[in-house]
Amino acid sequence: DAGVIQSPRHEVTEMGQEVTLRCKPISGHDYLFWYRQTMMRGLELLIYFNNNVPIDDSGMPEDRFSAKMPNASFSTLKIQPSEPRDSAVYFCASSLGTSLRRYEQYFGPGTRLTVT
Amino acid sequence: SQQGEEDPQALSIQEGENATMNCSYKTSINNLQWYRQNSGRGLVHLILIRSNEREKHSGRLRVTLDTSKKSSSLLITASRAADTASYFCATGLMFSGGYNKLIFGAGTRLAVHP
């Protein structure tokens, strides 16, 4: 398997623009997670999906952030409008279903977002 | 707030030496995991220890868990320059529906010098 795939790897945009980050989880994984990593706040969970359904979005900073998972092999994280404080590395991760008690998460390479 | 806190924040050792990193947490957990992150890369899962386990080994890695003290340690034996990375502990909390939520600590930056 190719692992978790994220695109783009780097994104530079101007304040106010819409940004869309993409993720393809590992095939067969039931859970998908979006994280944000910054020096100040470390690694934060933004939202997670189980079987394509958003379960917990309490980590989403504000209404400017939205995430979708239209099918088992694709998810997007959208920021509209973007602000300089959104600059961070955004990671997508996936894991097998908990029915197998397989709790380890597999991370993608991340998208480094810079908002100027 | 972060559940897990690693200690030390940074560690610098010579190749061949052992590296020990500690993690403390605040609430009851279902499992504790350690991840490695090389600069500019994603996190890589290293090892998982369940709350009813006390010690686990994987190659040169040894993890201990003391639930009474709410702490864990990661030992890397015979370190190599390639072990240079940041190491994160993540506490696994169980929620309804069987969801295991990970809360990551701030990490320990390990530098192994040739």
mmCIF file of C-alpha atoms in Angstrom:
data_model
loop_
_atom_site.group_PDB
_atom_site.id
_atom_site.type_symbol
_atom_site.label_atom_id
_atom_site.label_comp_id
_atom_site.label_asym_id
_atom_site.label_seq_id
_atom_site.Cartn_x
_atom_site.Cartn_y
_atom_site.Cartn_z
ATOM 1 C CA ASP A 1 0.000 0.000 0.000
ATOM 2 C CA ALA A 2 1.206 3.524 -0.750
ATOM 3 C CA GLY A 3 0.292 4.806 2.682
ATOM 4 C CA VAL A 4 -1.727 7.921 3.386
ATOM 5 C CA ILE A 5 -1.458 10.364 0.526
ATOM 6 C CA GLN A 6 -1.833 14.105 0.937
ATOM 7 C CA SER A 7 -1.831 16.917 -1.567
ATOM 8 C CA PRO A 8 -0.518 19.441 -2.080
ATOM 9 C CA ARG A 9 2.679 19.064 -0.065
ATOM 10 C CA HIS A 10 3.160 22.815 0.079
ATOM 11 C CA GLU A 11 0.654 25.600 -0.307
ATOM 12 C CA VAL A 12 1.333 29.317 -0.216
ATOM 13 C CA THR A 13 -1.667 31.587 -0.442
ATOM 14 C CA GLU A 14 -2.738 35.092 0.375
ATOM 15 C CA MET A 15 -4.985 36.000 3.243
ATOM 16 C CA GLY A 16 -8.630 35.737 2.283
ATOM 17 C CA GLN A 17 -8.159 33.017 -0.288
ATOM 18 C CA GLU A 18 -9.784 29.604 -0.101
ATOM 19 C CA VAL A 19 -7.508 26.662 0.599
ATOM 20 C CA THR A 20 -8.382 23.010 0.016
ATOM 21 C CA LEU A 21 -6.246 20.203 1.380
ATOM 22 C CA ARG A 22 -6.747 16.643 0.173
ATOM 23 C CA CYS A 23 -6.222 13.235 1.678
ATOM 24 C CA LYS A 24 -6.447 9.642 0.536
ATOM 25 C CA PRO A 25 -6.404 7.218 3.482
ATOM 26 C CA ILE A 26 -5.052 3.700 3.462
ATOM 27 C CA SER A 27 -7.502 1.345 1.804
ATOM 28 C CA GLY A 28 -9.612 -0.529 4.327
ATOM 29 C CA HIS A 29 -9.116 1.914 7.169
ATOM 30 C CA ASP A 30 -12.342 2.967 8.850
ATOM 31 C CA TYR A 31 -11.099 6.080 10.617
ATOM 32 C CA LEU A 32 -9.698 9.258 9.152
ATOM 33 C CA PHE A 33 -8.224 12.106 11.184
ATOM 34 C CA TRP A 34 -7.162 15.659 10.387
ATOM 35 C CA TYR A 35 -4.478 17.214 12.601
ATOM 36 C CA ARG A 36 -2.743 20.570 12.660
ATOM 37 C CA GLN A 37 0.825 20.987 13.915
ATOM 38 C CA THR A 38 2.376 24.284 14.987
ATOM 39 C CA MET A 39 5.322 25.137 17.174
ATOM 40 C CA MET A 40 3.104 26.933 19.651
ATOM 41 C CA ARG A 41 0.282 24.421 20.014
ATOM 42 C CA GLY A 42 1.878 21.154 18.979
ATOM 43 C CA LEU A 43 -0.242 18.513 17.276
ATOM 44 C CA GLU A 44 -3.971 19.160 17.526
ATOM 45 C CA LEU A 45 -6.819 16.940 16.375
ATOM 46 C CA LEU A 46 -9.222 18.946 14.238
ATOM 47 C CA ILE A 47 -11.818 16.384 13.191
ATOM 48 C CA TYR A 48 -12.227 12.671 12.659
ATOM 49 C CA PHE A 49 -14.442 10.506 10.500
ATOM 50 C CA ASN A 50 -15.671 6.965 11.005
ATOM 51 C CA ASN A 51 -16.909 5.212 7.879
ATOM 52 C CA ASN A 52 -17.044 8.567 6.071
ATOM 53 C CA VAL A 53 -19.218 10.180 8.751
ATOM 54 C CA PRO A 54 -17.859 13.098 10.793
ATOM 55 C CA ILE A 55 -17.961 12.045 14.427
ATOM 56 C CA ASP A 56 -16.185 14.755 16.353
ATOM 57 C CA ASP A 57 -15.332 18.179 14.973
ATOM 58 C CA SER A 58 -14.812 19.877 18.319
ATOM 59 C CA GLY A 59 -11.228 20.609 17.394
ATOM 60 C CA MET A 60 -12.096 22.647 14.329
ATOM 61 C CA PRO A 61 -10.981 26.168 15.234
ATOM 62 C CA GLU A 62 -13.880 28.090 13.766
ATOM 63 C CA ASP A 63 -16.464 28.194 11.024
ATOM 64 C CA ARG A 64 -13.839 29.044 8.455
ATOM 65 C CA PHE A 65 -12.771 25.405 8.610
ATOM 66 C CA SER A 66 -14.798 22.601 7.073
ATOM 67 C CA ALA A 67 -14.070 18.976 6.243
ATOM 68 C CA LYS A 68 -15.784 16.407 4.081
ATOM 69 C CA MET A 69 -15.365 12.751 3.280
ATOM 70 C CA PRO A 70 -17.532 11.955 0.247
ATOM 71 C CA ASN A 71 -16.266 8.380 0.048
ATOM 72 C CA ALA A 72 -13.962 5.945 1.797
ATOM 73 C CA SER A 73 -10.934 6.948 -0.253
ATOM 74 C CA PHE A 74 -11.030 10.742 -0.181
ATOM 75 C CA SER A 75 -11.323 13.589 2.264
ATOM 76 C CA THR A 76 -10.870 17.346 2.076
ATOM 77 C CA LEU A 77 -10.148 20.053 4.607
ATOM 78 C CA LYS A 78 -11.156 23.507 3.460
ATOM 79 C CA ILE A 79 -10.299 26.879 4.926
ATOM 80 C CA GLN A 80 -12.308 29.816 3.677
ATOM 81 C CA PRO A 81 -11.230 32.550 4.058
ATOM 82 C CA SER A 82 -7.684 31.772 5.100
ATOM 83 C CA GLU A 83 -5.774 33.888 7.627
ATOM 84 C CA PRO A 84 -2.051 34.124 8.474
ATOM 85 C CA ARG A 85 -2.668 32.329 11.805
ATOM 86 C CA ASP A 86 -3.785 29.275 9.845
ATOM 87 C CA SER A 87 -0.186 28.752 8.737
ATOM 88 C CA ALA A 88 0.791 25.285 9.956
ATOM 89 C CA VAL A 89 1.450 21.753 8.809
ATOM 90 C CA TYR A 90 -1.780 19.823 8.329
ATOM 91 C CA PHE A 91 -1.667 16.060 8.653
ATOM 92 C CA CYS A 92 -4.151 13.443 7.652
ATOM 93 C CA ALA A 93 -4.046 10.055 9.362
ATOM 94 C CA SER A 94 -6.049 6.864 9.143
ATOM 95 C CA SER A 95 -6.489 3.764 11.247
ATOM 96 C CA LEU A 96 -8.245 0.425 11.219
ATOM 97 C CA GLY A 97 -11.557 -0.048 12.982
ATOM 98 C CA THR A 98 -11.524 -0.350 16.719
ATOM 99 C CA SER A 99 -13.351 -3.676 16.490
ATOM 100 C CA LEU A 100 -9.929 -5.109 15.758
ATOM 101 C CA ARG A 101 -8.417 -3.137 18.633
ATOM 102 C CA ARG A 102 -5.946 -1.676 16.174
ATOM 103 C CA TYR A 103 -5.483 1.817 17.470
ATOM 104 C CA GLU A 104 -2.264 2.883 15.787
ATOM 105 C CA GLN A 105 -2.610 5.714 13.320
ATOM 106 C CA TYR A 106 -0.824 6.069 10.005
ATOM 107 C CA PHE A 107 0.090 9.589 9.044
ATOM 108 C CA GLY A 108 0.486 11.193 5.675
ATOM 109 C CA PRO A 109 3.486 13.409 4.841
ATOM 110 C CA GLY A 110 1.528 16.570 5.641
ATOM 111 C CA THR A 111 0.692 19.780 3.821
ATOM 112 C CA ARG A 112 2.708 22.822 4.822
ATOM 113 C CA LEU A 113 0.380 25.803 4.538
ATOM 114 C CA THR A 114 1.670 29.348 4.514
ATOM 115 C CA VAL A 115 -0.842 32.191 4.471
ATOM 116 C CA THR A 116 0.675 35.598 3.778
ATOM 117 C CA SER B 1 -4.587 21.272 27.073
ATOM 118 C CA GLN B 2 -2.109 18.528 26.325
ATOM 119 C CA GLN B 3 -2.617 15.242 28.089
ATOM 120 C CA GLY B 4 0.911 13.985 27.789
ATOM 121 C CA GLU B 5 4.090 15.818 28.561
ATOM 122 C CA GLU B 6 7.470 14.521 27.486
ATOM 123 C CA ASP B 7 10.672 14.939 29.376
ATOM 124 C CA PRO B 8 13.265 16.025 28.446
ATOM 125 C CA GLN B 9 12.283 18.472 25.725
ATOM 126 C CA ALA B 10 15.601 17.864 24.020
ATOM 127 C CA LEU B 11 18.245 15.156 24.322
ATOM 128 C CA SER B 12 21.684 15.002 22.741
ATOM 129 C CA ILE B 13 23.731 11.796 22.874
ATOM 130 C CA GLN B 14 26.512 9.957 21.064
ATOM 131 C CA GLU B 15 25.983 7.002 18.793
ATOM 132 C CA GLY B 16 25.897 3.760 20.728
ATOM 133 C CA GLU B 17 24.479 5.316 23.872
ATOM 134 C CA ASN B 18 21.006 4.652 25.157
ATOM 135 C CA ALA B 19 18.288 7.305 25.008
ATOM 136 C CA THR B 20 15.488 7.486 27.537
ATOM 137 C CA MET B 21 12.432 9.661 27.114
ATOM 138 C CA ASN B 22 9.636 10.015 29.623
ATOM 139 C CA CYS B 23 5.974 10.851 29.297
ATOM 140 C CA SER B 24 3.508 11.822 31.986
ATOM 141 C CA TYR B 25 -0.233 12.109 31.588
ATOM 142 C CA LYS B 26 -3.197 13.210 33.622
ATOM 143 C CA THR B 27 -6.240 10.995 33.110
ATOM 144 C CA SER B 28 -6.949 7.291 32.806
ATOM 145 C CA ILE B 29 -6.028 5.832 29.467
ATOM 146 C CA ASN B 30 -6.829 2.820 27.322
ATOM 147 C CA ASN B 31 -3.419 2.703 25.681
ATOM 148 C CA LEU B 32 -0.295 4.762 25.162
ATOM 149 C CA GLN B 33 1.567 5.041 21.903
ATOM 150 C CA TRP B 34 4.931 6.396 20.848
ATOM 151 C CA TYR B 35 5.525 8.016 17.479
ATOM 152 C CA ARG B 36 8.626 9.315 15.711
ATOM 153 C CA GLN B 37 8.757 12.327 13.430
ATOM 154 C CA ASN B 38 11.724 13.082 11.239
ATOM 155 C CA SER B 39 12.167 16.702 10.260
ATOM 156 C CA GLY B 40 9.624 17.731 7.647
ATOM 157 C CA ARG B 41 7.894 14.356 7.624
ATOM 158 C CA GLY B 42 4.768 12.771 9.021
ATOM 159 C CA LEU B 43 4.595 10.826 12.254
ATOM 160 C CA VAL B 44 5.469 7.156 12.243
ATOM 161 C CA HIS B 45 3.965 4.767 14.766
ATOM 162 C CA LEU B 46 6.611 2.972 16.839
ATOM 163 C CA ILE B 47 4.902 0.991 19.552
ATOM 164 C CA LEU B 48 1.628 0.704 21.460
ATOM 165 C CA ILE B 49 1.260 -0.428 25.043
ATOM 166 C CA ARG B 50 -2.137 -1.167 26.528
ATOM 167 C CA SER B 51 -3.196 -0.016 29.961
ATOM 168 C CA ASN B 52 -2.988 -3.566 31.348
ATOM 169 C CA GLU B 53 0.582 -4.029 30.133
ATOM 170 C CA ARG B 54 3.698 -2.923 31.983
ATOM 171 C CA GLU B 55 6.461 -3.392 29.458
ATOM 172 C CA LYS B 56 6.804 -3.966 25.756
ATOM 173 C CA HIS B 57 9.740 -4.470 23.409
ATOM 174 C CA SER B 58 10.182 -3.930 19.713
ATOM 175 C CA GLY B 59 13.690 -4.297 18.337
ATOM 176 C CA ARG B 60 15.854 -1.680 20.053
ATOM 177 C CA LEU B 61 12.811 -0.058 21.641
ATOM 178 C CA ARG B 62 11.574 -0.735 25.141
ATOM 179 C CA VAL B 63 8.479 0.923 26.528
ATOM 180 C CA THR B 64 7.271 0.817 30.097
ATOM 181 C CA LEU B 65 3.961 1.962 31.504
ATOM 182 C CA ASP B 66 3.174 2.739 35.127
ATOM 183 C CA THR B 67 -0.523 3.523 35.388
ATOM 184 C CA SER B 68 -0.279 4.243 39.114
ATOM 185 C CA LYS B 69 2.167 7.047 38.396
ATOM 186 C CA LYS B 70 0.538 7.926 35.075
ATOM 187 C CA SER B 71 3.855 7.763 33.312
ATOM 188 C CA SER B 72 5.626 5.942 30.512
ATOM 189 C CA SER B 73 9.168 5.744 29.265
ATOM 190 C CA LEU B 74 10.694 4.972 25.901
ATOM 191 C CA LEU B 75 14.198 3.531 25.821
ATOM 192 C CA ILE B 76 16.169 3.349 22.602
ATOM 193 C CA THR B 77 19.213 1.147 23.029
ATOM 194 C CA ALA B 78 22.437 1.409 21.047
ATOM 195 C CA SER B 79 21.295 4.589 19.345
ATOM 196 C CA ARG B 80 22.241 5.423 15.779
ATOM 197 C CA ALA B 81 22.493 8.712 13.914
ATOM 198 C CA ALA B 82 19.359 7.647 12.012
ATOM 199 C CA ASP B 83 17.412 7.755 15.295
ATOM 200 C CA THR B 84 17.688 11.546 15.256
ATOM 201 C CA ALA B 85 14.091 12.753 15.270
ATOM 202 C CA SER B 86 11.319 14.038 17.513
ATOM 203 C CA TYR B 87 9.526 11.458 19.612
ATOM 204 C CA PHE B 88 5.943 11.903 20.760
ATOM 205 C CA CYS B 89 3.894 10.032 23.262
ATOM 206 C CA ALA B 90 0.165 9.859 22.604
ATOM 207 C CA THR B 91 -2.385 8.782 25.153
ATOM 208 C CA GLY B 92 -5.329 6.803 23.868
ATOM 209 C CA LEU B 93 -8.662 7.651 25.441
ATOM 210 C CA MET B 94 -11.721 5.536 24.724
ATOM 211 C CA PHE B 95 -15.010 7.195 23.896
ATOM 212 C CA SER B 96 -18.464 5.817 23.263
ATOM 213 C CA GLY B 97 -18.740 3.802 20.121
ATOM 214 C CA GLY B 98 -15.259 2.399 20.517
ATOM 215 C CA TYR B 99 -13.448 5.461 19.276
ATOM 216 C CA ASN B 100 -9.857 5.730 20.471
ATOM 217 C CA LYS B 101 -8.805 9.379 20.581
ATOM 218 C CA LEU B 102 -5.095 10.174 20.698
ATOM 219 C CA ILE B 103 -3.801 13.202 22.514
ATOM 220 C CA PHE B 104 -0.207 14.011 21.688
ATOM 221 C CA GLY B 105 2.429 15.513 23.916
ATOM 222 C CA ALA B 106 4.858 18.222 22.856
ATOM 223 C CA GLY B 107 7.596 15.751 21.990
ATOM 224 C CA THR B 108 11.266 15.154 22.772
ATOM 225 C CA ARG B 109 13.838 16.199 20.198
ATOM 226 C CA LEU B 110 16.576 13.576 20.077
ATOM 227 C CA ALA B 111 19.901 14.256 18.416
ATOM 228 C CA VAL B 112 22.311 11.339 18.004
ATOM 229 C CA HIS B 113 25.815 12.385 17.037
ATOM 230 C CA PRO B 114 28.156 10.082 15.088
#
